[in-house]
Coordinates of C-alpha atoms and ligand atoms in Angstrom, one line a residue:
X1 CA 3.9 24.6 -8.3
X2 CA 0.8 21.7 -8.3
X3 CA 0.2 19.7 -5.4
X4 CA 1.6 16.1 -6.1
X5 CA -0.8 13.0 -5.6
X6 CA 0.6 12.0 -2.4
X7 CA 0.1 8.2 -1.4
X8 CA 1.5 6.7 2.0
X9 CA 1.8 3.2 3.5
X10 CA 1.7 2.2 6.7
X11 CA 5.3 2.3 8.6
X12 CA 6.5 -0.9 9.6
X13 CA 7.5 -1.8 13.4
X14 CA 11.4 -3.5 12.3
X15 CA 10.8 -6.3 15.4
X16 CA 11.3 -8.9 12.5
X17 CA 11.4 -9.7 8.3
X18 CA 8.5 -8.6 6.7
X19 CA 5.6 -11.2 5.1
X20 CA 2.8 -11.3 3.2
X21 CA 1.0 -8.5 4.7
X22 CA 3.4 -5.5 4.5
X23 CA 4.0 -7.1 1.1
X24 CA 0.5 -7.0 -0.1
X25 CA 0.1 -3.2 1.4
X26 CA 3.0 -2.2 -0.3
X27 CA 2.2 -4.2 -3.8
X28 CA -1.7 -2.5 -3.6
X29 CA 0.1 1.0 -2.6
X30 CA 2.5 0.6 -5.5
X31 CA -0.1 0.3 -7.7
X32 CA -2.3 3.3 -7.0
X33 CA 1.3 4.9 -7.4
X34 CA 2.2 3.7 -10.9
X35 CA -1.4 3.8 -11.6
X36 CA -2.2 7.8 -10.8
X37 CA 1.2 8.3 -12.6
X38 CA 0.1 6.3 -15.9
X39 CA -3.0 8.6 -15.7
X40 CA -1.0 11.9 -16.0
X41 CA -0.1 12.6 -12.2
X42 CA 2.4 13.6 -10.3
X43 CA 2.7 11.6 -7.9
X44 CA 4.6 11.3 -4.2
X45 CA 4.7 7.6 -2.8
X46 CA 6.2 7.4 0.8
X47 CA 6.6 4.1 2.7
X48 CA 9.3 3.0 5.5
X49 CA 9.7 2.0 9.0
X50 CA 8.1 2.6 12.5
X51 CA 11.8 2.1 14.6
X52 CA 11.0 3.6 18.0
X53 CA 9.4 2.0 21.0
X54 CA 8.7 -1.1 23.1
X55 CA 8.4 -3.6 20.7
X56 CA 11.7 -2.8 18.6
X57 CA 13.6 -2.3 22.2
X58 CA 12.6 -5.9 23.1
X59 CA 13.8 -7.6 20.1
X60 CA 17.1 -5.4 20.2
X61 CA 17.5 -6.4 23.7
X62 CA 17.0 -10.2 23.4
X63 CA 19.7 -10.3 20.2
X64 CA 22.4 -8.0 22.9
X65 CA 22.1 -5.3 20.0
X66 CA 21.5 -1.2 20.5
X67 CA 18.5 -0.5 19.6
X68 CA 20.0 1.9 17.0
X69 CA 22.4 -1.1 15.7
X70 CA 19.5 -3.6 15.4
X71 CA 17.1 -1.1 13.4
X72 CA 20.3 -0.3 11.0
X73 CA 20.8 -4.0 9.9
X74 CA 17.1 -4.7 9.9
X75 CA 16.5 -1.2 7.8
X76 CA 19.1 -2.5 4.9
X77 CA 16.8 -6.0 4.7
X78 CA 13.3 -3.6 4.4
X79 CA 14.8 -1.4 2.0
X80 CA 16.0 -4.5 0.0
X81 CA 12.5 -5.7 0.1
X82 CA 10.8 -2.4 -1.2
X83 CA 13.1 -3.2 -4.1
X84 CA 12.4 -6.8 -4.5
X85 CA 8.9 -5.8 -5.2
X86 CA 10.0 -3.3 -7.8
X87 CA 8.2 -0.2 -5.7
X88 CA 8.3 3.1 -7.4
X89 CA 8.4 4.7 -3.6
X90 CA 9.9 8.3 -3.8
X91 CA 11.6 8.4 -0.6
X92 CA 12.3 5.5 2.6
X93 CA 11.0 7.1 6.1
X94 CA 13.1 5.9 9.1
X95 CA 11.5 7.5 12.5
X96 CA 15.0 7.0 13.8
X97 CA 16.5 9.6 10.7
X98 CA 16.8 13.4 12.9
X99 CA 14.7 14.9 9.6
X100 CA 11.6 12.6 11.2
X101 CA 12.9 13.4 15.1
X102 CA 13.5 17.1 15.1
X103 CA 10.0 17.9 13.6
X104 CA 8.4 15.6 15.9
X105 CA 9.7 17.8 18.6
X106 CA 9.0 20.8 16.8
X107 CA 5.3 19.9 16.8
X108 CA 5.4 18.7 20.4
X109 CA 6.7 21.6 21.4
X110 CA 4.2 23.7 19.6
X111 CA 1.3 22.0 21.0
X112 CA 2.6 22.2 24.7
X113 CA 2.7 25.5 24.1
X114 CA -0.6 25.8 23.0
X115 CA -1.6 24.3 25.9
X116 CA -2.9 21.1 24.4
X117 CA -1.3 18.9 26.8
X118 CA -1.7 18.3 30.4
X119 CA 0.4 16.0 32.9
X120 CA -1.3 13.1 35.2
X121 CA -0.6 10.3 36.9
X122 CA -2.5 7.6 36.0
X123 CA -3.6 4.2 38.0
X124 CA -5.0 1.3 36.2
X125 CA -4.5 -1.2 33.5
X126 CA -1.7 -1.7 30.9
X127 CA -0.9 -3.8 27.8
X128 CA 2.9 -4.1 27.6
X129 CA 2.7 -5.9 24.0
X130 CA 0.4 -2.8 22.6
X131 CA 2.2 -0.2 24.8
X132 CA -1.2 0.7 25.6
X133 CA -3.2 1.9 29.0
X134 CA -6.6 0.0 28.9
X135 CA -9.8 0.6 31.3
X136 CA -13.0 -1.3 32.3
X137 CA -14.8 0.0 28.9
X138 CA -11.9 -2.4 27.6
X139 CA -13.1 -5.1 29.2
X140 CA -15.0 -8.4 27.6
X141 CA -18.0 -9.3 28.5
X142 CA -16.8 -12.0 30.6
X143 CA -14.3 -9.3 32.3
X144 CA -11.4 -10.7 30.5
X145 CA -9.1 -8.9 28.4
X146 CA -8.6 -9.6 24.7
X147 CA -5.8 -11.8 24.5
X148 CA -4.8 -10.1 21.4
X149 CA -3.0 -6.8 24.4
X150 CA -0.6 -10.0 25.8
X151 CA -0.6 -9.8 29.7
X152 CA -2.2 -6.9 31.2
X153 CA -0.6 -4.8 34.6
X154 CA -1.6 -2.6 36.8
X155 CA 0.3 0.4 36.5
X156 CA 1.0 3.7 38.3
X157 CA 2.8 6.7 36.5
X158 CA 2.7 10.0 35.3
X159 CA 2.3 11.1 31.8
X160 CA 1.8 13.7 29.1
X161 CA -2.2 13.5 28.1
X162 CA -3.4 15.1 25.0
X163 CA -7.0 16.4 25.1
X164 CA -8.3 14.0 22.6
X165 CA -12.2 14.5 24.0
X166 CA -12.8 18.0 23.3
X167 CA -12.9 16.8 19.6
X168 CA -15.0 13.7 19.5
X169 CA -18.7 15.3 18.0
X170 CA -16.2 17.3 15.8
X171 CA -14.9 14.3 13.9
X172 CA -18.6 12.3 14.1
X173 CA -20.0 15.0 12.1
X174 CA -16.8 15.7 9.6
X175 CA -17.0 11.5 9.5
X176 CA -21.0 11.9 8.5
X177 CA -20.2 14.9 5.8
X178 CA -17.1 12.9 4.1
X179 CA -18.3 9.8 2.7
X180 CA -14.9 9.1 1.1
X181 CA -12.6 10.2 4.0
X182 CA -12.4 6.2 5.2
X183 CA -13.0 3.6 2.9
X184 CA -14.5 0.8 2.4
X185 CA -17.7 2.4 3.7
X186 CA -18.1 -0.9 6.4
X187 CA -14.8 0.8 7.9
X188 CA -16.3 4.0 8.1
X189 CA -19.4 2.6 9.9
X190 CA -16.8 0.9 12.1
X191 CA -15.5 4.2 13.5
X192 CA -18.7 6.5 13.8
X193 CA -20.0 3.2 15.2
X194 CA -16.6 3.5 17.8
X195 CA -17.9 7.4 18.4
X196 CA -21.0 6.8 19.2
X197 CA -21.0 4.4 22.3
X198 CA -18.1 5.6 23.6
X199 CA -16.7 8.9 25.6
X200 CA -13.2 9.2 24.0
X201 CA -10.4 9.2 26.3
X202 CA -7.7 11.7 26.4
X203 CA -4.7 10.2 24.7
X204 CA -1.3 9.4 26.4
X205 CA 1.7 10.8 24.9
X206 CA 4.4 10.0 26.5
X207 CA 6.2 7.0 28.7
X208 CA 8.3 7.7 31.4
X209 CA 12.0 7.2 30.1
X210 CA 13.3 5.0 33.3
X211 CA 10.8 2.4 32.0
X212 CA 11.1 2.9 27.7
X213 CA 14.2 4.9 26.4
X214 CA 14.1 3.8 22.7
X215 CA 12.3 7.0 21.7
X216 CA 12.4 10.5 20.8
X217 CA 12.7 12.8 24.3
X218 CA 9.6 15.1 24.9
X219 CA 11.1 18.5 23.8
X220 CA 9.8 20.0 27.1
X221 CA 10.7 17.6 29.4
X222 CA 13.6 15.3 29.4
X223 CA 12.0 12.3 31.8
X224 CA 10.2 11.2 29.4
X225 CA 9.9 9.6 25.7
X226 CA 7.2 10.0 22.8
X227 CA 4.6 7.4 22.9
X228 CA 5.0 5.4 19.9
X229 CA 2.3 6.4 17.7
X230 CA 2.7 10.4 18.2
X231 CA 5.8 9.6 16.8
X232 CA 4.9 7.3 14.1
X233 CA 2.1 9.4 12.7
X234 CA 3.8 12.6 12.2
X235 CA 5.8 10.5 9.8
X236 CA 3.5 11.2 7.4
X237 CA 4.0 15.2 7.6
X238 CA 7.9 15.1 8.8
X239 CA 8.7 13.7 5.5
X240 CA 6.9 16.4 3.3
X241 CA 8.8 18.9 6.1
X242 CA 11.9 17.2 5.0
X243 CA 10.9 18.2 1.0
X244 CA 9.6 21.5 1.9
X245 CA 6.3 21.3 1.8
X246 CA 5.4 24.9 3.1
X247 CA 2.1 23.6 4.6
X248 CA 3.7 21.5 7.3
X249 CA 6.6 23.8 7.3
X250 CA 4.4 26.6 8.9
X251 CA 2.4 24.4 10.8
X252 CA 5.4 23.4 12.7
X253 CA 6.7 26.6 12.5
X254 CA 9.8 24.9 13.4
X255 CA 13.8 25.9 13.1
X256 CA 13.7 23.5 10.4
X257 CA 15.7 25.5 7.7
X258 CA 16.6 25.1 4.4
X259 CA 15.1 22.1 2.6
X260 CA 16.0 20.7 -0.2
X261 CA 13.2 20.5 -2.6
X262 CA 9.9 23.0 -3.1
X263 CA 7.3 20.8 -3.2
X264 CA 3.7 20.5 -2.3
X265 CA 2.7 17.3 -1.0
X266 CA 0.1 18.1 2.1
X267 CA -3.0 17.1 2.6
X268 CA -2.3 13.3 1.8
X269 CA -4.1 12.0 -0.7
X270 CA -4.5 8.1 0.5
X271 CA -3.2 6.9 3.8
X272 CA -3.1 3.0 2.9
X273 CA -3.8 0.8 5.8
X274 CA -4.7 -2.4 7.7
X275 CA -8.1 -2.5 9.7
X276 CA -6.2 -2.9 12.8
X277 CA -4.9 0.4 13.3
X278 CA -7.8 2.1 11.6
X279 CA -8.5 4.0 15.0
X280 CA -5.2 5.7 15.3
X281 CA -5.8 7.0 11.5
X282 CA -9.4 7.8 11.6
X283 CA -9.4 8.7 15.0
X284 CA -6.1 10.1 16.5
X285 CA -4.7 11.4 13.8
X286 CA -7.6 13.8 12.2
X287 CA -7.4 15.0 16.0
X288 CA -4.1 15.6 16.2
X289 CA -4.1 17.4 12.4
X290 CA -7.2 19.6 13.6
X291 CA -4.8 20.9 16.5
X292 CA -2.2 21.4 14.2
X293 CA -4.0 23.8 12.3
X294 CA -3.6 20.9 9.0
X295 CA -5.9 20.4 6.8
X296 CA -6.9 16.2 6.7
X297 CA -5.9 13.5 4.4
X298 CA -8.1 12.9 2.0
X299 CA -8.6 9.2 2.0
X300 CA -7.7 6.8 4.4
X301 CA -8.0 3.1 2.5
X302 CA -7.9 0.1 4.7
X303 CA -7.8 -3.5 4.0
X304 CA -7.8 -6.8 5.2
X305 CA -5.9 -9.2 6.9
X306 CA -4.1 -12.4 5.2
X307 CA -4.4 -15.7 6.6
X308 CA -2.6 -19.1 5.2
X309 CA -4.5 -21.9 4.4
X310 CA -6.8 -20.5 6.9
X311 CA -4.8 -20.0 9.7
X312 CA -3.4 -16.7 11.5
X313 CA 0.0 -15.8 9.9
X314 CA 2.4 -17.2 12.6
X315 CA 5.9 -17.4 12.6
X316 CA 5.9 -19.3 16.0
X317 CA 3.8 -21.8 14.4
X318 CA 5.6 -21.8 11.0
X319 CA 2.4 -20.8 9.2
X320 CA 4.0 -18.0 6.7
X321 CA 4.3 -17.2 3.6
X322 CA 8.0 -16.4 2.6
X323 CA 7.4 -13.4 0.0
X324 CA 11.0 -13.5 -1.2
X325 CA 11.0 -17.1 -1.3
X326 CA 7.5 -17.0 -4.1
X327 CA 9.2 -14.1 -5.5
X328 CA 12.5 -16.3 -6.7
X329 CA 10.5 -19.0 -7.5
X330 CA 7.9 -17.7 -9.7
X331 CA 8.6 -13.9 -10.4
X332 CA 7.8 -11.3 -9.0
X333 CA 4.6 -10.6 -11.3
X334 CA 3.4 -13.6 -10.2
X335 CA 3.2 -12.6 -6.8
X336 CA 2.0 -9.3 -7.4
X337 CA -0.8 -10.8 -9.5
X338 CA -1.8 -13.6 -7.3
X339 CA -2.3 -10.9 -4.3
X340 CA -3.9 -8.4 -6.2
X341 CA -6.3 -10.7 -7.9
X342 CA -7.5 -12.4 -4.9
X343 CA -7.9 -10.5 -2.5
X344 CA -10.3 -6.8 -3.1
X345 CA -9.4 -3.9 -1.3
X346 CA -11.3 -4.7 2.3
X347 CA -11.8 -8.0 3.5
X348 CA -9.4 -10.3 4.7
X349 CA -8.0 -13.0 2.3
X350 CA -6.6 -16.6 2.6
X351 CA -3.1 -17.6 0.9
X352 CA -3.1 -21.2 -0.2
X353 CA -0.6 -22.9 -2.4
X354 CA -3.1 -24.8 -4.6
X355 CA -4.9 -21.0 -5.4
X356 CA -2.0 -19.2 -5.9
X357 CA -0.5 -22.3 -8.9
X358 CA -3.7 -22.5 -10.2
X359 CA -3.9 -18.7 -10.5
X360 CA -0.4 -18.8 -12.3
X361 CA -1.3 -21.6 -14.6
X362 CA -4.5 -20.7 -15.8
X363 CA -4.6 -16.6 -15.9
X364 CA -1.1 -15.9 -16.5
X365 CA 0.8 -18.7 -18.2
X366 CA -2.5 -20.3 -20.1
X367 CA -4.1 -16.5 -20.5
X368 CA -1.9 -13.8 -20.8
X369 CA 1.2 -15.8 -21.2
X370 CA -0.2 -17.8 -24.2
X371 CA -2.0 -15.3 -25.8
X372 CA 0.7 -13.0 -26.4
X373 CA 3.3 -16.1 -27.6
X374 CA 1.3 -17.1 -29.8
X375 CA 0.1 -14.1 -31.3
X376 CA 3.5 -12.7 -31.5
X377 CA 5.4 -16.2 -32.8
X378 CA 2.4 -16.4 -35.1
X379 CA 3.6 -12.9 -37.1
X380 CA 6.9 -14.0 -36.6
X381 CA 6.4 -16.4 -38.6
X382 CA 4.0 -15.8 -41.2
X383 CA 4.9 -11.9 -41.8
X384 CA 8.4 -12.1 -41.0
X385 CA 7.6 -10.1 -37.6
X386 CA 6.3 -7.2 -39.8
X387 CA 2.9 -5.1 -38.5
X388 CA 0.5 -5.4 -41.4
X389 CA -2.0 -3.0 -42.4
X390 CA -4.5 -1.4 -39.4
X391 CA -8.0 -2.9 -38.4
X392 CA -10.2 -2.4 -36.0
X393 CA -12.6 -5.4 -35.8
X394 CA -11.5 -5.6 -32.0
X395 CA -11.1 -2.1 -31.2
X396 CA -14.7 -1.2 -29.8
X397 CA -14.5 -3.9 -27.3
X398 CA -10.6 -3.2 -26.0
X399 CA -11.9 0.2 -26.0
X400 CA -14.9 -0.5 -23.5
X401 CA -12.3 -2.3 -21.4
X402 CA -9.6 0.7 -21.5
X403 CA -12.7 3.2 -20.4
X404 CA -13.5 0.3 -18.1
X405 CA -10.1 -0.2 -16.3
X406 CA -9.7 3.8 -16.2
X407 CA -12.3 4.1 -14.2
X408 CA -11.6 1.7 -12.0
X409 CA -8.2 2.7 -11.4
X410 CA -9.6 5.9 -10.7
X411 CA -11.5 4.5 -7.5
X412 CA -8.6 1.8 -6.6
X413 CA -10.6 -0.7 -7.4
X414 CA -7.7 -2.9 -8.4
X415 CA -9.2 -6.2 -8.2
X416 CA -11.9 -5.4 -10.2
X417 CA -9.8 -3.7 -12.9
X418 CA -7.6 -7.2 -13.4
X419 CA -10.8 -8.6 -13.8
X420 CA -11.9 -6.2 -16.7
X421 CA -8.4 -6.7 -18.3
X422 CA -8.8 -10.6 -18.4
X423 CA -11.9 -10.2 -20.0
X424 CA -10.0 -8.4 -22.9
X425 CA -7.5 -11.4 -22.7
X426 CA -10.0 -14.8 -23.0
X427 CA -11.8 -12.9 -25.7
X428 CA -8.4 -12.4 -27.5
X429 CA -7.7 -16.0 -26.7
X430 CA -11.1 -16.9 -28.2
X431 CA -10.4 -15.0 -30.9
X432 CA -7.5 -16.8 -32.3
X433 CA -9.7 -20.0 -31.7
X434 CA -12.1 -18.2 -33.4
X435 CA -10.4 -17.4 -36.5
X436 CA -7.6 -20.0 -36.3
X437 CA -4.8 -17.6 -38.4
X438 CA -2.7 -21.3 -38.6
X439 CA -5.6 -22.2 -41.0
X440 CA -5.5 -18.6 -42.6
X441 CA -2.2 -19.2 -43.3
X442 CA -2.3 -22.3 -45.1
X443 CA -4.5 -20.8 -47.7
X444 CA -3.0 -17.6 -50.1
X445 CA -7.1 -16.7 -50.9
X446 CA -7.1 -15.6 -47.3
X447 CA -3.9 -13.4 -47.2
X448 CA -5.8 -10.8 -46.1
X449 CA -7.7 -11.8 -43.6
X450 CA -4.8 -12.9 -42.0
X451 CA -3.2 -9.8 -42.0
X452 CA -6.0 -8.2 -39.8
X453 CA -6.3 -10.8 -37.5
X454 CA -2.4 -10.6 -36.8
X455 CA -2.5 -7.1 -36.8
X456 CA -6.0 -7.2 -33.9
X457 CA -3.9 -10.0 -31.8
X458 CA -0.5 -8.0 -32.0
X459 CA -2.4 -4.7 -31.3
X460 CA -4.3 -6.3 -28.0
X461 CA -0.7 -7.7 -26.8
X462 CA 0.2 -3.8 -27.3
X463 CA -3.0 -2.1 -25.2
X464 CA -2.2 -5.3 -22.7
X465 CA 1.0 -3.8 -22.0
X466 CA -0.3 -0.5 -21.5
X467 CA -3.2 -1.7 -19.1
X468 CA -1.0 -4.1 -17.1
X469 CA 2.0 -1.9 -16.3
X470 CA 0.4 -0.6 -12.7
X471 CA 0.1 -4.2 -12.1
X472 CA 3.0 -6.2 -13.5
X473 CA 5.7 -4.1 -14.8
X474 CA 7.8 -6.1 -15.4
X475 CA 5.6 -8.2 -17.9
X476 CA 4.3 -5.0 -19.6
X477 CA 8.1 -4.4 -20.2
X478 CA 8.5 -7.8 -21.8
X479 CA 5.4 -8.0 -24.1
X480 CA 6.5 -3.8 -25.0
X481 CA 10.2 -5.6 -25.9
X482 CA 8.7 -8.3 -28.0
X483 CA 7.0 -5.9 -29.5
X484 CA 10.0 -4.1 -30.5
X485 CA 8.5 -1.0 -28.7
X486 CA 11.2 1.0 -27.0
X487 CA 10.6 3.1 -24.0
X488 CA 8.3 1.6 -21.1
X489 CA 4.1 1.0 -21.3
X490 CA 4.1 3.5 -19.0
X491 CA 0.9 6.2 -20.3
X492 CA -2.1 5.3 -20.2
X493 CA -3.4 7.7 -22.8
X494 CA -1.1 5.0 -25.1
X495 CA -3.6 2.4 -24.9
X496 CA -5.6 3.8 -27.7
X497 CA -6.5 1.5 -30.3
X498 CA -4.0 1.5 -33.0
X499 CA -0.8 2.9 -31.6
X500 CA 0.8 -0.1 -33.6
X501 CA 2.2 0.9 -36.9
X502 CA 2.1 -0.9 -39.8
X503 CA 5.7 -1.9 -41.1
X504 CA 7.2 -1.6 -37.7
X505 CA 8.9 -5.0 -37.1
X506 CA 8.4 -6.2 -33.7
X507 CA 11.2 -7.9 -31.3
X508 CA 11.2 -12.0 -30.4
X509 CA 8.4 -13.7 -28.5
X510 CA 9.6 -15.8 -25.7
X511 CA 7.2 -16.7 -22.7
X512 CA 6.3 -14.5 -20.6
X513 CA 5.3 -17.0 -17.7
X514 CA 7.4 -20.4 -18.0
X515 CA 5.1 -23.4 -17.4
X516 CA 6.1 -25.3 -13.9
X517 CA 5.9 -28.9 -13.5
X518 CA 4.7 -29.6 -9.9
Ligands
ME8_1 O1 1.1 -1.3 13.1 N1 -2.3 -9.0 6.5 O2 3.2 -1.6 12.2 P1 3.1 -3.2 11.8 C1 -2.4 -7.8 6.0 N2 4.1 0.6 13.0 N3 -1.8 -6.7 6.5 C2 -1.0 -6.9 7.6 C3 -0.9 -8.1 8.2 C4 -1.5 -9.3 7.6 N4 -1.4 -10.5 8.1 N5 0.0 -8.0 9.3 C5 0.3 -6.7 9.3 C6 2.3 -0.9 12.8 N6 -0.3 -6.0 8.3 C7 2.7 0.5 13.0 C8 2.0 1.4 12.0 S1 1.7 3.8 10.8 C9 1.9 5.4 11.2 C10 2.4 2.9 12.1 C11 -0.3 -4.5 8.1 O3 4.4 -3.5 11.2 C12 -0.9 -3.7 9.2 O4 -2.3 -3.8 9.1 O5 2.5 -4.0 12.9 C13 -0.3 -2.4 9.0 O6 -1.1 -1.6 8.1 C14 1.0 -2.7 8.4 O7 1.1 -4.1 8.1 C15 2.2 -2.4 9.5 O8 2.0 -3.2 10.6

């Protein structure tokens, strides 16, 4: 059986509704998906929710909800959302499901055994708000705390400590030999940079249950709870447990017993993220892996961070961007397209209402939407919606844009890719200026040349399709329709120049992105 193209997303804490961010993460995670699949793979996309810990037992508490109750209702809302933005995920993690639990303490238990974990009581600093202990190293240079770990305590308490340390020139060098393993490189520098000046700290694995019960008990001792993240992490191999993936199976070597499915999904292929928690996934986690006996993901990919209009996202201050609220009022593809298109894979980006109408009006109603209505209205009309004879003057250069876009899907370069495929679309656009087939049509001599220029436009509407379905499915499923193309736009090997045959009779044009007056 062959390995599947496994892609992950973060797992989201379900303390509130999700916003742009998660949305954007999942939207650029979708993509890879569809993409990978459109290129011939099989692929495994896994997303869900983070439900145990400090933060979640907070907001439960202040609503006089269970914890358990509260992550139910909030988990029907998140899996709504995954659907609202039309993701092609293959299965929905909740770290509160006993498939996640059970091989969390499966591992736990095999790595106490091992010996991997010691017990301490610790004296010094805190950060309730990131359930995290701090030290002086932690400090600002004016002594301060970041604001960004809330108020800070001082704390005594015993604990389950993972030797983290005995691995640190381990992961420097495996960091130095695997270019690729976190990307963009700026992010890679970030953490040998972290490395370097630093003496890691063992990790803390555990919180004393009379202080935090909203977790998963530490299989070999009752007291206490699993600390957050060595809970949330393993998602990412409970899951593949779950399908029978018998790489994680053995590494467990857990009572876990019949599962469902044989499949191979371990080592991940991309771990997308947001450069805040890059240093539990390129830090903890290859640790934690390496102990495990597992073999490393092969790609963790990390972007930015959204503002609006400049400002942090805030819902205390109001400053947020409603995705379900864009979503009903321009389409989903609009959003989709707007976050894709401005924002690469890395840096942080800015939302603002002026960018994201202008982006609709002039890419995707006056570009895409326009050039396939008119092209398509335009046969309609003068060939009675029938595919005249082949021609190729436009095939080299859709060609160099299908290589183009391939290759760029290839390295999730998703931003630039949209860019490649709107150069195919303003020269198309250009080309009906060009040519102007409403003149053609007006004179019989050039009966001819019309049908080639109808047959070019109709053709780039089809490749369009074909190129666009990673990124707006839904509108590579309309211009497919009007095309009178059954099936879905869905290979990528289909974007060949002339897949359209002549004599097929195509569908009707309608627009693909109505025009909005405001
Ligand atoms: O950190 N812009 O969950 P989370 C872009 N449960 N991305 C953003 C963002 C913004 N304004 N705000 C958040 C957690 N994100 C843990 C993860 S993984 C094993 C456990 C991204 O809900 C953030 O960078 O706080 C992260 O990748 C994801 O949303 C989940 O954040």
């Amino acid at each position: 059986m062959n390995k599947r193209f496994f892609i992950t997303t973060a797992i989201y804490y379900v303390n509130g509704q999700p916003h742009l961010g998660h949305a954007y993460e999942m939207v650029v995670t979708d993509v890879i998906a569809r993409s990978r699949r459109s290129l011939g793979e099989e692929v495994f996309f896994l997303t869900g929710l983070d439900e145990h810990g400090q933060k979640v037992q907070q907001v439960a508490q202040a609503e006089g909800k269970s914890p358990q109750v509260y992550c139910d209702e909030l988990a029907a809302d998140w899996q709504a959302f995954a659907k609202k933005l039309e993701l092609t995920n293959d299965d929905f993690v909740r770290t509160t499901e006993s498939r996640h639990k059970e091989f969390v303490q499966a591992i736990l238990a095999k790595l106490h055994a091992a010996g991997q974990f010691y017990k301490k009581t610790y004296n010094g600093f805190y950060s309730t708000k990131e359930e995290t202990f701090l030290t002086d190293k932690d400090r600002l240079p004016d002594g301060t705390f970041d604001p960004a770990y809330g108020e800070v305590i001082e704390l005594e308490e015993s604990n389950y400590w993972f030797k983290l340390r005995d691995h640190q020139q381990w992961l420097v060098d495996y960091l130095e030999a695997n270019p690729s393993f976190v990307q963009p490189d700026y992010r890679r520098n970030e953490v040998l940079g972290f490395l370097k000046n630093r003496t890691l700290e063992d990790l803390c694995i555990s919180r004393p249950a009379s202080r935090l019960n909203w977790g998963i008990p530490l299989p070999f001792d009752k007291d206490f709870v699993t600390y957050v993240w060595f809970d949330a992490l393993v998602n990412y191999i409970s899951i593949p447990a779950a399908h029978g993936d018998a790489i994680v199976l053995a590494a467990a070597k857990s009572e876990i017993r019949n599962p469902k499915s044989e499949i191979e999904l371990w080592p991940a292929d991309i771990h997308v993220i947001g450069k805040d928690i890059l240093k539990f996934h390129a830090v903890f986690w290859p640790i934690m892996l390496k102990v495990m006996g597992l073999p490393l993901p092969k790609q963790i990919l990390v972007h930015g961070w959204w503002q609006k209009e400049g400002a942090k996202i805030s819902k205390s201050t109001g400053n947020i961007v409603d995705p379900i609220a864009v979503i009903d009022e321009w389409g989903l593809d609009a959003f989709r397209f707007y976050v894709l298109r401005e924002l690469d894979i890395g840096p942080d980006g800015n939302w603002t209402d002026t960018g994201f109408k202008a982006r609709y009006q002039a890419e995707l109603a006056n570009g895409l939407g326009n050039l396939v209505n008119r092209s398509l209205s335009m046969l309609k009309r003068y060939r009675n919606g029938i595919v005249p004879a082949k021609h190729d003057e436009p095939s080299a250069e859709a060609q160099k844009v299908i290589a183009e876009t391939r290759s760029l899907l290839e390295q999730n370069q998703l931003q630039a890719a949209l860019q490649s495929i709107w150069v195919l679309i303003t020269r198309a656009n250009q080309y009906v200026d060009r040519t102007a087939p409403f003149k053609l049509a007006k004179d019989p001599a050039q009966a001819t040349r019309l049908d080639e220029v109808l047959y070019n436009l109709a053709e780039i509407c089809r490749v369009l399709a074909v190129l666009l379905w990673p990124f707006l499915p839904g509108t590579a499923t309309k211009i497919y329709a009007q095309l009178g193309l059954t099936g879905a736009p869905d290979k990528f090997a289909d974007a060949a120049w002339g897949g359209l045959k002549p004599g097929h009779k195509i569908g009707e044009p309608a627009p693909l992105f109505p025009r909005k007056d405001a």
